[in-house]
Coordinates of C-alpha atoms and ligand atoms in Angstrom, one line a residue:
X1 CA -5.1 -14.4 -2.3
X2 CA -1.5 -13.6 -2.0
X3 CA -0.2 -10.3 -0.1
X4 CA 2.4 -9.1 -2.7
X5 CA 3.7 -6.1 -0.8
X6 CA 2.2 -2.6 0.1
X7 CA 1.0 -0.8 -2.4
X8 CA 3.1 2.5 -2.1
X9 CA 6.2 -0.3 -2.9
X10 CA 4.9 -0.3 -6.2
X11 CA 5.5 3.3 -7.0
X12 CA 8.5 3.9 -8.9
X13 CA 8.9 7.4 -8.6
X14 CA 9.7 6.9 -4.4
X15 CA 13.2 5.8 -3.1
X16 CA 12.5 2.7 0.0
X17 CA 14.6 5.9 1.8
X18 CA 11.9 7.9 1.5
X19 CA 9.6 8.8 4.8
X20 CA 7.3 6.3 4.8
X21 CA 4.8 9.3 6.0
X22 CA 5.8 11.2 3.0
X23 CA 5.0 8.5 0.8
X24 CA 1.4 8.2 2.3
X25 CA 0.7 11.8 1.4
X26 CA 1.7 11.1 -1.9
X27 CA 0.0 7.5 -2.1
X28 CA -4.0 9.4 -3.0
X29 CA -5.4 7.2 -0.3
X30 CA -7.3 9.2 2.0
X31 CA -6.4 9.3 5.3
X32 CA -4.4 6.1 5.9
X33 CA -1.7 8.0 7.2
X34 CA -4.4 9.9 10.0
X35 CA -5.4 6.2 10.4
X36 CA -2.9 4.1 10.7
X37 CA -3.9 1.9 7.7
X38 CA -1.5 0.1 5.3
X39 CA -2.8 -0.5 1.9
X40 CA -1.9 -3.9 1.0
X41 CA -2.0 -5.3 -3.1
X42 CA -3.5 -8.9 -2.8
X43 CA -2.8 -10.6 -5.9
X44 CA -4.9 -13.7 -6.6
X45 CA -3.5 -16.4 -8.9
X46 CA -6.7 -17.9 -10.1
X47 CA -8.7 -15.0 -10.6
X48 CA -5.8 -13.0 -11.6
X49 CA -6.9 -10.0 -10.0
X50 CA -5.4 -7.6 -8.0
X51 CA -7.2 -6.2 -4.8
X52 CA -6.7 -3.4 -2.7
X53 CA -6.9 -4.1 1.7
X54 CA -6.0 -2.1 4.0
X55 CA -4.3 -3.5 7.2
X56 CA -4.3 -1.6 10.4
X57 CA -0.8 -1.0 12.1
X58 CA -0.1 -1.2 15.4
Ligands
LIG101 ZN1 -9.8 -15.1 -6.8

């Protein structure tokens, strides 16, 4: 599985300048903003599927 970026990068309708806090509230992932969670896209080339983690920040 490949970690192809975070998944609020793949929103178009955010700037990168945006708060990255701002984007979380907009993202409709509960709580990873309260948590400290990063939802990452995972992108597997032989299943070609994407998935969904969540990695914790520090
Ligand atoms: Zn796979």
């Amino acid at each position: 599985m490949n970690d192809i970026g975070k998944v609020i990068d793949r929103f178009d309708d955010y700037s990168p300048y945006e708060d990255i806090d701002m984007q979380k509230k907009s993202d409709g992932i509960k709580d990873d903003l309260v948590n400290h969670i990063c939802p990452h896209l995972l992108f597997c080339p032989e299943c070609k599927r994407e998935t969904i983690i969540y990695i914790k920040e520090k």
